[in-house]
Coordinates of C-alpha atoms and ligand atoms in Angstrom, one line a residue:
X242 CA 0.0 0.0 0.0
X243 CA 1.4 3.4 -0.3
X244 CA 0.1 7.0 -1.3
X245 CA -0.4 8.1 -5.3
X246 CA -1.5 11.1 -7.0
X247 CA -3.5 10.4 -9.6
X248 CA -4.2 12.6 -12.8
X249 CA -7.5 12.3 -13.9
X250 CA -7.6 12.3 -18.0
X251 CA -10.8 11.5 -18.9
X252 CA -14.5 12.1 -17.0
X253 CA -17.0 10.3 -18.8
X254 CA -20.8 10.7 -17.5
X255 CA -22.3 7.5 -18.3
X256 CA -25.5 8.0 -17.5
X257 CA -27.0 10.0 -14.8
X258 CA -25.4 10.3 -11.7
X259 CA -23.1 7.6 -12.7
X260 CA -19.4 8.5 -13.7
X261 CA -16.1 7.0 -15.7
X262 CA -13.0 8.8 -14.2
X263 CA -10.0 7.9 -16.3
X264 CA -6.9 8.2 -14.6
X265 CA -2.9 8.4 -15.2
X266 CA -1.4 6.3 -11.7
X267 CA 0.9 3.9 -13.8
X268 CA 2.5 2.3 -10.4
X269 CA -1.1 1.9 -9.3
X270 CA -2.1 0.1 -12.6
X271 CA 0.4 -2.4 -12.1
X272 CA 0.4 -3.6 -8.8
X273 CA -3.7 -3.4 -8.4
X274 CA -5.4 -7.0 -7.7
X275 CA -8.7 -7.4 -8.7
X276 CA -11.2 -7.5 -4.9
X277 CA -8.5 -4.6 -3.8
X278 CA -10.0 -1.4 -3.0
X279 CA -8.1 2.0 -2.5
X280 CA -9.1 4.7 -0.3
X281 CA -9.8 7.6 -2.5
X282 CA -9.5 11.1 -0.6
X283 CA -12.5 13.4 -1.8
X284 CA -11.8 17.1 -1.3
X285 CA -9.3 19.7 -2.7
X286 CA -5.4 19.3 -1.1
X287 CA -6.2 22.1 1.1
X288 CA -10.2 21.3 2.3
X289 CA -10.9 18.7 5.2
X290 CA -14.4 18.3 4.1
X291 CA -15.7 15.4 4.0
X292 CA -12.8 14.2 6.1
X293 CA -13.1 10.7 5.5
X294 CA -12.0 9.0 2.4
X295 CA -13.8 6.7 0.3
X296 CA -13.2 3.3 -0.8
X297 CA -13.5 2.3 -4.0
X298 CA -12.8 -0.7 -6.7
X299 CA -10.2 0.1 -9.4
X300 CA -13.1 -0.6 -12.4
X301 CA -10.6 -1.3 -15.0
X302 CA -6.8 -1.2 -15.8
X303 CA -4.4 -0.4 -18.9
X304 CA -1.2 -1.5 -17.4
X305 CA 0.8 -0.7 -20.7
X306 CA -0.6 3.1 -20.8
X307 CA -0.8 3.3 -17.0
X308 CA -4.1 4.2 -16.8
X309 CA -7.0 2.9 -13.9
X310 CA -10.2 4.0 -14.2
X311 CA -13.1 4.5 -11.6
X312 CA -16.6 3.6 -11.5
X313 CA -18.4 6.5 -9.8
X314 CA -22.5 6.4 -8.6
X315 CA -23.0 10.4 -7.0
X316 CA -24.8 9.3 -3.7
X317 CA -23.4 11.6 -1.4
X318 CA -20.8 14.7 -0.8
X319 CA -17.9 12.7 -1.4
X320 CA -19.2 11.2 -5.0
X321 CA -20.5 14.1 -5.9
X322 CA -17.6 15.7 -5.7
X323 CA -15.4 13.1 -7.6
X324 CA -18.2 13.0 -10.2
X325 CA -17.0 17.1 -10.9
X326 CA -13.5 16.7 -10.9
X327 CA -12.0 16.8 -14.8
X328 CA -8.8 16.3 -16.8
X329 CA -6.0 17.5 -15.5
X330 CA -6.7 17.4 -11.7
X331 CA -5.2 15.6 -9.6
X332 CA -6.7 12.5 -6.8
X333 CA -5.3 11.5 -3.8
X334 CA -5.3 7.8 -3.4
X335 CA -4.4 5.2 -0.8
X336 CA -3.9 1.6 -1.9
X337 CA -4.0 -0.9 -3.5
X338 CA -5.6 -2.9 0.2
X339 CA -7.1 -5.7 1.5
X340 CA -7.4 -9.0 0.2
X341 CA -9.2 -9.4 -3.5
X342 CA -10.8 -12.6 -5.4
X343 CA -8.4 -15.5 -5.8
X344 CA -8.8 -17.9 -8.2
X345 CA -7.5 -21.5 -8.2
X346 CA -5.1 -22.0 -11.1
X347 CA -6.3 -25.0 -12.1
X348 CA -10.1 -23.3 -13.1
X349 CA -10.7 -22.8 -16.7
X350 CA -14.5 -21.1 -16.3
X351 CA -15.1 -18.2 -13.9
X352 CA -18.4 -17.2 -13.3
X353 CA -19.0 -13.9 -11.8
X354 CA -22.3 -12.9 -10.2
X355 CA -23.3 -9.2 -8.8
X356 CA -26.2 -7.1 -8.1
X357 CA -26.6 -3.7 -9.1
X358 CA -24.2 -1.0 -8.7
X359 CA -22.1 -4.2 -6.8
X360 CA -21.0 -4.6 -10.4
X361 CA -17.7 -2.9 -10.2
X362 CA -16.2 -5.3 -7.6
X363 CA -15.9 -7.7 -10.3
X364 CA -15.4 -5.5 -13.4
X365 CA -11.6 -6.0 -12.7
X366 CA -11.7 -9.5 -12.4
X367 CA -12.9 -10.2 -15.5
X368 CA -10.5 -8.5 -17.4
X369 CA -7.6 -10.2 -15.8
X370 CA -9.4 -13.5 -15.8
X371 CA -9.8 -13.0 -19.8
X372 CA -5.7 -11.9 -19.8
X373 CA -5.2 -15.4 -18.3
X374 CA -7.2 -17.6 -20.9
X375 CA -10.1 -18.3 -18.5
X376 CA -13.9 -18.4 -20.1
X377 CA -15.9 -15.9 -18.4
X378 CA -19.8 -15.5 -17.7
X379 CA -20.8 -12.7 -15.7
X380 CA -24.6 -12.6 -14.2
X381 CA -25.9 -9.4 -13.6
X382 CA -29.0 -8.3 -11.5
X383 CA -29.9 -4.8 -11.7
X384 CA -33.5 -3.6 -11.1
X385 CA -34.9 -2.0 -14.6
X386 CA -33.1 -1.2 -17.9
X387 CA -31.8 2.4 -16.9
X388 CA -29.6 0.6 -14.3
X389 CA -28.2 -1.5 -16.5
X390 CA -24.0 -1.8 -16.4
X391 CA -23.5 -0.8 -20.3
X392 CA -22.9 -3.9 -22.1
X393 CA -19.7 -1.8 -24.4
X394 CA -17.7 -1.4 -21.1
X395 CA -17.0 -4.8 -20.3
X396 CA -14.8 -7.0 -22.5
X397 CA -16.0 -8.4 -25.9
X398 CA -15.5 -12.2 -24.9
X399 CA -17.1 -12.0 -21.6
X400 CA -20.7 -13.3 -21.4
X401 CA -23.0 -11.0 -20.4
X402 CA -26.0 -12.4 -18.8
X403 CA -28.6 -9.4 -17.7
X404 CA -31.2 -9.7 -15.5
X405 CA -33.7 -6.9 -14.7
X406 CA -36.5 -7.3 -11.7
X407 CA -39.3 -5.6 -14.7
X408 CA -38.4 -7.5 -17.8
X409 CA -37.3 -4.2 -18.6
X410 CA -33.9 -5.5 -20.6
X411 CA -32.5 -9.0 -20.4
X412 CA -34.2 -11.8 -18.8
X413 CA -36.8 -11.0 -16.1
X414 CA -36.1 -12.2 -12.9
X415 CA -33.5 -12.7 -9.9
X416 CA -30.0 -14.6 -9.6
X417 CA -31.3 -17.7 -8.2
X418 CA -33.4 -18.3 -10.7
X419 CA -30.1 -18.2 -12.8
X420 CA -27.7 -19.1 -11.1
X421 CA -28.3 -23.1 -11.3
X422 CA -28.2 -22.8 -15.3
X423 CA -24.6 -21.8 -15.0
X424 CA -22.9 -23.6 -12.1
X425 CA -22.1 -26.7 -13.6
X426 CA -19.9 -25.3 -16.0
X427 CA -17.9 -23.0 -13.7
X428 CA -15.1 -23.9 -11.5
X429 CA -14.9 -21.0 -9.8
X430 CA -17.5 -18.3 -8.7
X431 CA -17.0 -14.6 -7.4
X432 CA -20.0 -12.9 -5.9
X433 CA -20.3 -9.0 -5.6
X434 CA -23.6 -9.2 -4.0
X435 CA -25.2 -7.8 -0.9
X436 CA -24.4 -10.5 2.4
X437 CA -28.2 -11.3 2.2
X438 CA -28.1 -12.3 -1.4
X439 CA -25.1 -14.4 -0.7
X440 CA -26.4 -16.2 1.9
X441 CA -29.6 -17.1 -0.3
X442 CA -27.2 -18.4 -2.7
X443 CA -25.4 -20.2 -0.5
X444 CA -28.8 -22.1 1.0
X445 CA -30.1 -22.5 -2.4
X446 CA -27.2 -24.3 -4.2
X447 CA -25.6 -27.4 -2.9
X448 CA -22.6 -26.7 -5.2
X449 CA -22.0 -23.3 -3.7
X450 CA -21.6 -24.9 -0.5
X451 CA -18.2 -26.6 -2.2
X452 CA -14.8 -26.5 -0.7
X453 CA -12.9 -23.9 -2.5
X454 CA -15.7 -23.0 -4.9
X455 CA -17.4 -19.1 -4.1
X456 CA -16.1 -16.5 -2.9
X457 CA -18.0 -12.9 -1.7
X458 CA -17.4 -9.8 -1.4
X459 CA -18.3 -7.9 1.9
X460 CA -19.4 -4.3 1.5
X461 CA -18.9 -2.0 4.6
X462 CA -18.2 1.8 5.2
X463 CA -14.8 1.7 6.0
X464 CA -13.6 4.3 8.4
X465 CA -9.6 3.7 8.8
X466 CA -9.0 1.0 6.6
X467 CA -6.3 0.0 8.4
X468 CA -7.4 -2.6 11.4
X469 CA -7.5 0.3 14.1
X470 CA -10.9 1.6 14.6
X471 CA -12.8 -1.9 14.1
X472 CA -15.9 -0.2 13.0
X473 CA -15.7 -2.9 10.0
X474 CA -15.6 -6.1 12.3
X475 CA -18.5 -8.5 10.9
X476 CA -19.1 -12.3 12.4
X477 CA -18.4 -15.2 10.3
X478 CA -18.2 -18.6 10.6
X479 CA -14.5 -18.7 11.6
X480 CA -15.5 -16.0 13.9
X481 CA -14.7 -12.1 13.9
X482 CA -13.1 -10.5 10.8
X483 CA -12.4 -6.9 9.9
X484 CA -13.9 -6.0 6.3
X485 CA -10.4 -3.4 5.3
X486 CA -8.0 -6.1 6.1
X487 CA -9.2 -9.7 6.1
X488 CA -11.6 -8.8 3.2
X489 CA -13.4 -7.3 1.8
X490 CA -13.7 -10.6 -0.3
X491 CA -14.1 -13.8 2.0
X492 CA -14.6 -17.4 1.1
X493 CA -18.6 -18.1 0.6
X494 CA -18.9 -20.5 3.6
X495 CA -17.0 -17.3 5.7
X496 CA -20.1 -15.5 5.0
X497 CA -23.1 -16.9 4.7
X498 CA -23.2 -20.0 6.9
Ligands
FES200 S1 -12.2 0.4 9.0 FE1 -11.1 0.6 10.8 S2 -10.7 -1.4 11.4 FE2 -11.6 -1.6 9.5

């Protein structure tokens, strides 16, 4: 982990509220692993306001250019002001931390799952499981078309499977009613779903209950990010566990039994 500065080069708004931030941070876009999170400060160099910084998923990388971008969704001060920021400024960024997805090296077919806006915890992933030859399916839940991840930012080979609650684009319906199509052609699985969601999975697929087999990601505010404050501590099955440092992604049967 260690500080960067960041130079933003391109701010794309994607759709409402929702932002690409393009950024120059070449030492940054090689040592990033996907599940990693970075602790983005969100004010000018000279404010304090909002004090805390935020964490978020490195979206995408281009380690030959150097460039990482970010997946913003404006909910609050701190997004809000990210989502204003243009080329040429500058970010402030802790990171890479935590522990990310890890992916047996003997699997061939990953299959990703998330859930809205959850979508950018695996967005990574993806990419450097395509780098590495593996197949890769990605089911997506979102809750009507104008949520919908955009199909042209993921990569071209990666199956896209949406899912909207309305019908509204892709098929209609919810992950478990998915899910069972696809598990017995992955040998791996990386959820970035909500803990609730993960634990349905978990109780609804025998084969999710496997040795080795899913992994989640656990979303918390993060205050320090650095195992001092323990605001992030969450029970699981092997007992307590701090979100910034053991996770935030934790072996399935961590989480949901
Ligand atoms: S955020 Fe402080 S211990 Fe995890």
């Amino acid at each position: 982990m260690r500080l960067y500065t960041a130079t933003i080069t391109r701010n794309s708004e994607i759709r409402s509220g929702v932002h690409l931030i393009e950024m120059h941070v070449p030492s940054l876009a090689s040592t990033v692993q996907p599940g990693q999170y970075c602790m983005v400060r969100c004010c000018h160099p000279s404010a304090t306001d909002p004090l805390l910084r935020r964490p978020l998923f490195i979206h995408s990388v281009q380690q030959a250019q150097g460039l990482c971008t970010l997946l913003i969704h404006v909910h609050g001060r701190g997004t809000s002001w990210l989502a204003q920021q243009r080329a040429g400024a500058t970010l402030d960024i802790l990171g890479p931390m935590g522990h990310g997805w890890e992916v047996r090296s003997t699997a061939r077919n990953l299959l990703l799952v998330s859930a809205g806006g959850l979508i950018v915890g695996v967005t990574l992933l993806a990419q450097q499981a395509l780098e590495q030859e593996l197949a890769v399916t990605l089911i997506a839940h979102f809750s009507k078309a104008a949520d919908v991840y955009p199909p042209a930012l993921l990569p071209p080979e990666v199956e896209y499977h949406i899912i909207t609650s309305d019908g509204s684009l892709g098929q209609q319906g919810d992950i478990v009613s998915v899910l069972g199509n696809y598990l017995p052609w992955a040998d791996a699985v990386c959820c970035s779903v909500s803990r609730e969601t993960a634990t349905l999975l978990y109780s609804s697929f025998e084969r999710m209950r496997g040795r080795q087999f899913a992994q989640g990601l656990m979303l918390h505010p993060l205050v320090c990010a650095s195992g001092a404050c323990l605001t992030c501590s969450v029970d699981t099955y092997s007992g307590t566990k701090l979100v910034c440092r053991d996770g935030p992604v934790f072996d399935l049967r961590e989480l949901a039994r």
